[in-house]
Amino acid sequence: DTMNHTIYIHVLFIASLLSLFSFQFCDSKLLQAIVITRHGDRYPIKVFPNTKSEWGENLGQLSPIGIRQHYDLGVKLSQRYIEHHQLVNRTFRTGEVYVRSTPKERTLMSAQSFMQGFFRSDPKLNTGLPNGVQVVPIYSSLRENDLLLYAYKNCHRLKELQKGLLETDAYLKKEKEHQELLNYLGGLVGKKHFPLKAMSSLVNLMHAEEIHNKTRIQGIDSLMWKTMMELAEWVLKQKYYTHEMALMGVGSLVNEVGLRMEKAAKIHSESHGRARSKERFVLFSGHDGTLLAITAALNLSYTLHIPHYASQTTFELHHVEGDRNPYQVKFLYDGIVTALPGMPESISLEVFSKLAKETHLEDWEERCKVNGDESIWQRINSYSKELLFGRNK
């Protein structure tokens, strides 16, 4: 079975490779685009005892800069998908566009800002709002119920394994190599023990202080800052340091992309190219953990930079007229077409669907339990009852 599976994948890959040449020169039509974003610039989540910058109640909230980042991203993708490819209408139509976000304010507001840029205001439109501002519904779910965008938050076993990272030889070696720097930084920020895992929080805080013109932590030169950023990125890339952890973290998200594209291709095929799926543009608004899980599940973690504010991964479904594999998928990272490992830049939908299914653990719920842990669905049902009938006091 393993040999047959390997042969099957190789055959599909060769077919995709042969179709790449025709994709370059034949007319292609974009059928669907699915974009997964990280929220825009936010105020820091964590501060330290010696922090002099003040943030009030804004910690963790989307900043005006972040709002503008997503508005600009919406404008940019509007030019690609509305102006150039004419994928969706200039005005919002029910069913053409689907937007979903995690329940955090910064992701919900990022999605709102994106859509304001994607569907521009038009005074000629009767939307019921001044200047013809268009309103787009954004769907969300409680974190405890969200197994699509928040799989990595709902997997108890993954959290246990990530804690185990702190005991791995690679982590301990890296921490030991930079212990002098860590001790120095601890003194600066007022922490007797400053672990390597805290580097990302400090880098984020200092970046926010610079961007928002706040009083900065003093005593860090350019060389030290460069090392700090490299260490913060290294720690983030260890978030899914085994492939199984990546699959636990991504949950059904990549497979969901594949299923939506299969449905869109089926509608197009059965109509002999005369109809496109009603759902043509999908936006999922998430976090760096969302994008890190996707790239790790696709074995791209160590070839791509970590997701910055308003970073995005995009999956596009094209139809290439006259090709032996007419339905082709492209993967873009921050707007740049990126080949999946061992693949050309454009692969057949059949190949992509196979890869997408392989990122989905059929026994995800079982693997995500720790010893004695209740099932995910038991926790969801319990949480729902608490919402309906009130928590015990």
Coordinates of C-alpha atoms in Angstrom, one line a residue:
D1 CA 0.0 0.0 0.0
T2 CA 2.8 2.4 0.9
M3 CA 4.6 1.7 -2.5
N4 CA 1.3 2.2 -4.4
H5 CA 0.7 5.4 -2.5
T6 CA 4.2 6.7 -3.4
I7 CA 3.9 5.7 -7.1
Y8 CA 0.5 7.5 -7.2
I9 CA 1.9 10.7 -5.8
H10 CA 4.8 10.6 -8.3
V11 CA 2.5 10.1 -11.2
L12 CA 0.4 13.0 -10.1
F13 CA 3.5 15.1 -9.7
I14 CA 4.8 14.3 -13.1
A15 CA 1.5 15.2 -14.6
S16 CA 1.6 18.5 -12.8
L17 CA 5.1 19.1 -14.1
L18 CA 4.1 18.4 -17.7
S19 CA 1.2 20.8 -17.4
L20 CA 3.4 23.7 -16.1
F21 CA 4.6 24.6 -19.5
S22 CA 1.1 24.9 -20.9
F23 CA 0.0 26.9 -17.8
Q24 CA 2.7 29.5 -18.7
F25 CA 1.3 30.1 -22.2
C26 CA -2.3 29.0 -22.3
D27 CA -5.2 31.2 -21.3
S28 CA -6.1 30.6 -17.6
K29 CA -9.1 31.8 -15.7
L30 CA -9.1 32.3 -12.0
L31 CA -12.0 30.5 -10.3
Q32 CA -11.4 31.0 -6.6
A33 CA -9.0 32.6 -4.2
I34 CA -8.7 31.7 -0.5
V35 CA -6.7 34.1 1.6
I36 CA -5.6 33.5 5.2
T37 CA -4.2 36.6 7.0
R38 CA -2.5 37.6 10.2
H39 CA -4.0 40.6 11.9
G40 CA -2.4 44.0 11.5
D41 CA -0.1 45.9 13.8
R42 CA -1.2 45.6 17.5
Y43 CA -0.1 47.1 20.7
P44 CA 2.2 44.8 22.8
I45 CA 0.6 42.0 24.7
K46 CA 3.2 41.9 27.5
V47 CA 5.2 44.5 29.3
F48 CA 8.1 44.1 31.8
P49 CA 8.7 45.6 35.3
N50 CA 11.2 48.3 34.0
T51 CA 9.0 49.2 30.9
K52 CA 8.7 52.9 30.7
S53 CA 6.2 53.0 27.8
E54 CA 2.6 53.3 28.8
W55 CA -0.2 51.6 26.9
G56 CA -3.3 52.0 29.1
E57 CA -6.0 49.5 28.3
N58 CA -4.7 49.0 24.7
L59 CA -2.5 46.0 25.3
G60 CA -3.1 43.5 22.6
Q61 CA -5.5 45.7 20.6
L62 CA -5.2 46.5 16.9
S63 CA -3.6 49.8 16.4
P64 CA -4.5 52.5 13.8
I65 CA -1.4 51.4 11.9
G66 CA -2.8 47.8 11.9
I67 CA -6.2 49.1 10.7
R68 CA -4.5 50.9 7.8
Q69 CA -2.3 47.9 7.0
H70 CA -5.4 45.7 6.4
Y71 CA -7.2 48.4 4.5
D72 CA -4.3 48.8 2.2
L73 CA -4.1 45.0 1.8
G74 CA -7.8 45.0 0.9
V75 CA -7.2 47.6 -1.7
K76 CA -4.2 45.7 -3.2
L77 CA -6.1 42.4 -3.4
S78 CA -9.2 44.2 -4.8
Q79 CA -7.0 45.3 -7.7
R80 CA -6.0 41.7 -8.3
Y81 CA -9.3 39.9 -7.8
I82 CA -11.8 42.6 -8.8
E83 CA -10.1 44.8 -11.3
H84 CA -7.7 42.4 -13.0
H85 CA -9.3 39.0 -12.7
Q86 CA -12.9 40.1 -12.3
L87 CA -13.4 37.3 -9.9
V88 CA -16.1 39.0 -7.8
N89 CA -18.4 41.9 -8.3
R90 CA -17.4 45.5 -7.3
T91 CA -20.2 45.5 -4.8
F92 CA -20.8 42.8 -2.2
R93 CA -23.1 40.0 -3.2
T94 CA -24.3 37.4 -0.8
G95 CA -22.5 34.1 -1.3
E96 CA -19.7 35.4 -3.5
V97 CA -17.5 36.3 -0.6
Y98 CA -17.1 34.5 2.7
V99 CA -15.3 36.1 5.6
R100 CA -14.4 34.3 8.9
S101 CA -12.3 35.4 11.8
T102 CA -11.2 34.2 15.2
P103 CA -13.1 35.9 18.0
K104 CA -10.2 38.2 19.0
E105 CA -11.0 41.9 18.5
R106 CA -7.8 42.5 16.5
T107 CA -8.6 39.8 14.0
L108 CA -12.3 40.9 13.7
M109 CA -11.2 44.5 13.2
S110 CA -8.5 43.5 10.7
A111 CA -11.2 41.6 8.6
Q112 CA -13.4 44.7 8.8
S113 CA -10.6 47.0 7.7
F114 CA -9.6 44.6 4.9
M115 CA -13.2 44.5 3.5
Q116 CA -13.4 48.3 3.6
G117 CA -10.4 48.4 1.2
F118 CA -11.6 45.4 -0.8
F119 CA -15.1 46.8 -1.4
R120 CA -14.6 50.5 -1.7
S121 CA -17.2 53.1 -0.7
D122 CA -19.2 54.5 -3.6
P123 CA -21.6 57.4 -3.1
K124 CA -23.7 56.1 -6.0
L125 CA -24.6 52.9 -4.1
N126 CA -27.6 52.8 -1.8
T127 CA -26.1 50.9 1.1
G128 CA -27.9 52.8 3.8
L129 CA -24.7 54.3 5.1
P130 CA -23.0 57.7 4.3
N131 CA -20.8 57.7 1.1
G132 CA -22.0 54.3 0.1
V133 CA -19.9 52.4 2.6
Q134 CA -20.4 48.7 2.0
V135 CA -21.1 46.3 4.9
V136 CA -19.8 42.7 4.7
P137 CA -20.8 40.0 7.2
I138 CA -17.9 38.5 9.2
Y139 CA -18.5 35.1 10.8
S140 CA -16.8 33.9 14.0
S141 CA -17.0 31.4 16.7
L142 CA -16.0 31.1 20.4
R143 CA -12.4 30.0 20.7
E144 CA -13.5 26.7 22.4
N145 CA -15.8 26.0 19.4
D146 CA -13.3 27.0 16.6
L147 CA -11.6 23.9 15.3
L148 CA -10.8 25.5 12.0
L149 CA -8.8 28.7 12.7
Y150 CA -8.0 27.9 16.4
A151 CA -7.1 24.2 16.2
Y152 CA -3.7 25.0 17.7
K153 CA -5.4 26.6 20.7
N154 CA -7.8 23.7 21.3
C155 CA -5.2 20.9 21.1
H156 CA -4.1 20.1 24.7
R157 CA -1.5 17.6 23.6
L158 CA 0.1 20.1 21.3
K159 CA 0.5 22.5 24.2
E160 CA 2.2 19.8 26.3
L161 CA 4.6 19.0 23.5
Q162 CA 5.4 22.7 23.0
K163 CA 6.3 22.9 26.7
G164 CA 8.6 20.0 26.0
L165 CA 10.5 22.1 23.5
L166 CA 12.1 23.9 26.5
E167 CA 13.8 20.6 27.4
T168 CA 15.1 19.6 24.0
D169 CA 18.9 19.6 23.3
A170 CA 18.5 22.2 20.5
Y171 CA 16.7 24.6 22.8
L172 CA 18.9 24.2 25.8
K173 CA 22.0 24.6 23.6
K174 CA 20.6 27.8 22.0
E175 CA 19.8 29.2 25.4
K176 CA 23.2 28.3 26.8
E177 CA 25.0 29.9 23.8
H178 CA 23.2 33.2 24.5
Q179 CA 23.0 33.1 28.3
E180 CA 25.2 36.2 28.7
L181 CA 22.8 38.2 26.5
L182 CA 19.7 36.8 28.3
N183 CA 21.2 37.8 31.7
Y184 CA 21.9 41.3 30.4
L185 CA 18.4 41.7 29.0
G186 CA 16.9 40.4 32.3
G187 CA 18.8 43.2 34.1
L188 CA 17.5 45.8 31.7
V189 CA 13.8 44.8 31.9
G190 CA 13.8 44.0 35.6
K191 CA 13.5 40.2 35.4
K192 CA 15.9 38.2 37.5
H193 CA 15.3 35.2 35.2
F194 CA 14.9 36.1 31.5
P195 CA 14.4 32.9 29.5
L196 CA 14.9 32.5 25.7
K197 CA 11.1 31.9 25.3
A198 CA 10.5 35.5 26.4
M199 CA 12.6 37.0 23.6
S200 CA 9.6 37.3 21.2
S201 CA 7.6 39.3 23.8
L202 CA 10.5 41.7 24.3
V203 CA 11.2 42.1 20.6
N204 CA 7.5 42.8 20.0
L205 CA 7.4 45.4 22.8
M206 CA 10.5 47.2 21.6
H207 CA 9.2 47.2 18.0
A208 CA 5.9 48.7 19.2
E209 CA 7.7 51.3 21.2
E210 CA 9.6 52.4 18.1
I211 CA 6.6 52.4 15.8
H212 CA 4.3 54.2 18.2
N213 CA 6.9 56.7 19.4
K214 CA 6.9 55.5 23.0
T215 CA 9.8 55.7 25.5
R216 CA 12.1 52.9 24.6
I217 CA 14.2 50.5 26.6
Q218 CA 17.7 51.8 26.6
G219 CA 21.1 50.0 26.4
I220 CA 20.6 47.8 23.3
D221 CA 22.8 48.5 20.3
S222 CA 22.2 47.5 16.7
L223 CA 24.2 44.3 16.8
M224 CA 22.4 43.1 20.0
W225 CA 19.0 44.0 18.4
K226 CA 19.9 41.9 15.3
T227 CA 20.7 38.9 17.5
M228 CA 17.5 39.4 19.5
M229 CA 15.4 39.4 16.3
E230 CA 17.1 36.3 15.1
L231 CA 16.5 34.5 18.4
A232 CA 12.8 35.5 18.5
E233 CA 12.3 34.2 15.0
W234 CA 14.1 30.9 15.8
V235 CA 11.9 30.4 18.9
L236 CA 8.7 31.0 16.8
K237 CA 9.8 28.6 14.1
Q238 CA 10.2 25.9 16.8
K239 CA 6.5 26.2 17.6
Y240 CA 5.9 23.1 15.5
Y241 CA 9.2 21.4 15.7
T242 CA 7.9 18.1 14.5
H243 CA 5.6 17.4 11.6
E244 CA 3.0 15.8 13.8
M245 CA 2.8 18.9 15.9
A246 CA 2.3 21.0 12.7
L247 CA -0.7 18.7 11.8
M248 CA -2.1 19.1 15.2
G249 CA -1.8 22.9 14.9
V250 CA -3.3 23.3 11.5
G251 CA -6.2 21.0 12.1
S252 CA -8.6 20.9 9.2
L253 CA -7.7 24.3 7.7
V254 CA -5.6 23.3 4.7
N255 CA -8.0 20.4 4.0
E256 CA -10.9 22.8 4.1
V257 CA -9.2 24.9 1.4
G258 CA -8.8 21.7 -0.7
L259 CA -12.5 20.8 -0.3
R260 CA -13.7 24.2 -1.2
M261 CA -11.6 24.2 -4.3
E262 CA -12.8 20.7 -5.3
K263 CA -16.4 22.0 -5.0
A264 CA -15.6 25.0 -7.2
A265 CA -13.9 22.9 -9.8
K266 CA -16.8 20.5 -9.9
I267 CA -19.3 23.2 -10.5
H268 CA -17.2 24.6 -13.3
S269 CA -16.6 21.2 -14.9
E270 CA -20.2 20.1 -14.8
S271 CA -21.3 23.3 -16.5
H272 CA -18.6 22.8 -19.2
G273 CA -16.9 26.0 -18.2
R274 CA -20.1 28.2 -18.4
A275 CA -20.5 28.6 -14.6
R276 CA -18.2 29.4 -11.7
S277 CA -18.9 28.5 -8.1
K278 CA -20.9 31.2 -6.4
E279 CA -18.3 31.3 -3.6
R280 CA -15.2 32.9 -5.2
F281 CA -13.3 34.7 -2.6
V282 CA -12.7 33.5 1.0
L283 CA -10.9 35.5 3.7
F284 CA -9.8 33.8 7.0
S285 CA -8.6 36.3 9.5
G286 CA -6.2 34.7 12.1
H287 CA -2.9 35.0 13.9
D288 CA 0.8 34.3 13.4
G289 CA 0.1 30.9 14.9
T290 CA -2.5 30.3 12.1
L291 CA 0.0 31.0 9.3
L292 CA 2.9 29.2 11.1
A293 CA 0.8 26.1 11.3
I294 CA -0.1 26.2 7.6
T295 CA 3.5 26.7 6.5
A296 CA 4.7 24.0 8.9
A297 CA 2.1 21.5 7.7
L298 CA 3.2 22.2 4.1
N299 CA 6.9 21.8 5.1
L300 CA 7.7 25.4 4.3
S301 CA 8.6 26.7 7.8
Y302 CA 12.3 27.0 7.2
T303 CA 12.2 28.5 3.7
L304 CA 9.9 31.4 4.5
H305 CA 10.1 34.4 6.9
I306 CA 7.9 34.3 9.9
P307 CA 4.5 36.0 9.3
H308 CA 4.6 39.7 10.0
Y309 CA 1.6 41.9 10.7
A310 CA -0.9 41.6 7.8
S311 CA 1.1 38.7 6.3
Q312 CA -1.0 36.4 4.2
T313 CA -1.0 33.0 2.6
T314 CA -3.2 32.6 -0.5
F315 CA -4.4 29.6 -2.4
E316 CA -5.7 30.3 -6.0
L317 CA -7.6 27.9 -8.2
H318 CA -7.1 28.4 -11.9
H319 CA -8.7 26.8 -15.0
V320 CA -6.2 26.3 -17.8
E321 CA -7.9 25.8 -21.1
G322 CA -6.7 22.8 -23.1
D323 CA -4.5 21.4 -20.4
R324 CA -4.6 17.7 -19.5
N325 CA -5.0 18.8 -15.9
P326 CA -7.1 21.9 -16.4
Y327 CA -7.6 22.8 -12.7
Q328 CA -4.4 24.2 -11.2
V329 CA -3.5 25.5 -7.8
K330 CA -1.0 28.2 -6.9
F331 CA 0.3 29.1 -3.4
L332 CA 1.3 32.6 -2.6
Y333 CA 3.1 33.9 0.5
D334 CA 2.8 37.6 1.0
G335 CA 1.8 38.0 -2.6
I336 CA 4.7 36.0 -4.0
V337 CA 4.1 32.7 -5.8
T338 CA 5.9 30.1 -3.8
A339 CA 6.4 26.5 -4.9
L340 CA 5.6 23.8 -2.4
P341 CA 8.6 21.5 -1.6
G342 CA 9.5 19.3 -4.6
M343 CA 6.7 20.8 -6.7
P344 CA 6.4 23.4 -9.5
E345 CA 4.8 26.7 -8.8
S346 CA 1.5 25.5 -10.2
I347 CA 0.2 22.0 -9.4
S348 CA -2.9 20.2 -10.4
L349 CA -5.9 20.3 -8.1
E350 CA -5.6 16.5 -7.8
V351 CA -2.1 16.8 -6.4
F352 CA -3.0 19.6 -4.1
S353 CA -6.1 17.9 -2.8
K354 CA -4.0 14.8 -2.0
L355 CA -1.5 17.0 -0.1
A356 CA -4.3 18.9 1.7
K357 CA -5.9 15.6 2.9
E358 CA -2.6 14.5 4.2
T359 CA -2.4 17.6 6.5
H360 CA -5.7 16.5 8.1
L361 CA -5.4 14.1 11.0
E362 CA -8.4 11.8 11.0
D363 CA -7.8 11.1 14.7
W364 CA -7.0 14.7 15.5
E365 CA -9.4 14.8 18.5
E366 CA -7.8 11.6 20.0
R367 CA -4.3 12.8 19.5
C368 CA -5.0 16.2 21.0
K369 CA -6.2 14.8 24.3
V370 CA -3.7 14.4 27.2
N371 CA -4.1 11.5 29.6
G372 CA -7.4 11.7 31.3
D373 CA -8.5 14.7 29.2
E374 CA -12.1 15.0 28.2
S375 CA -12.9 15.0 24.5
I376 CA -12.9 18.3 22.6
W377 CA -16.7 17.9 22.0
Q378 CA -17.3 17.3 25.7
R379 CA -15.5 20.6 26.5
I380 CA -17.5 22.4 23.8
N381 CA -20.8 21.0 25.1
S382 CA -19.9 21.8 28.6
Y383 CA -18.9 25.4 27.6
S384 CA -22.2 25.8 25.7
K385 CA -24.2 24.8 28.7
E386 CA -22.3 27.3 30.9
L387 CA -23.3 30.0 28.4
L388 CA -26.9 28.9 28.4
F389 CA -27.5 28.3 32.1
G390 CA -24.8 30.3 33.7
R391 CA -21.5 29.2 35.3
N392 CA -21.5 27.8 38.8
K393 CA -20.4 30.4 41.3

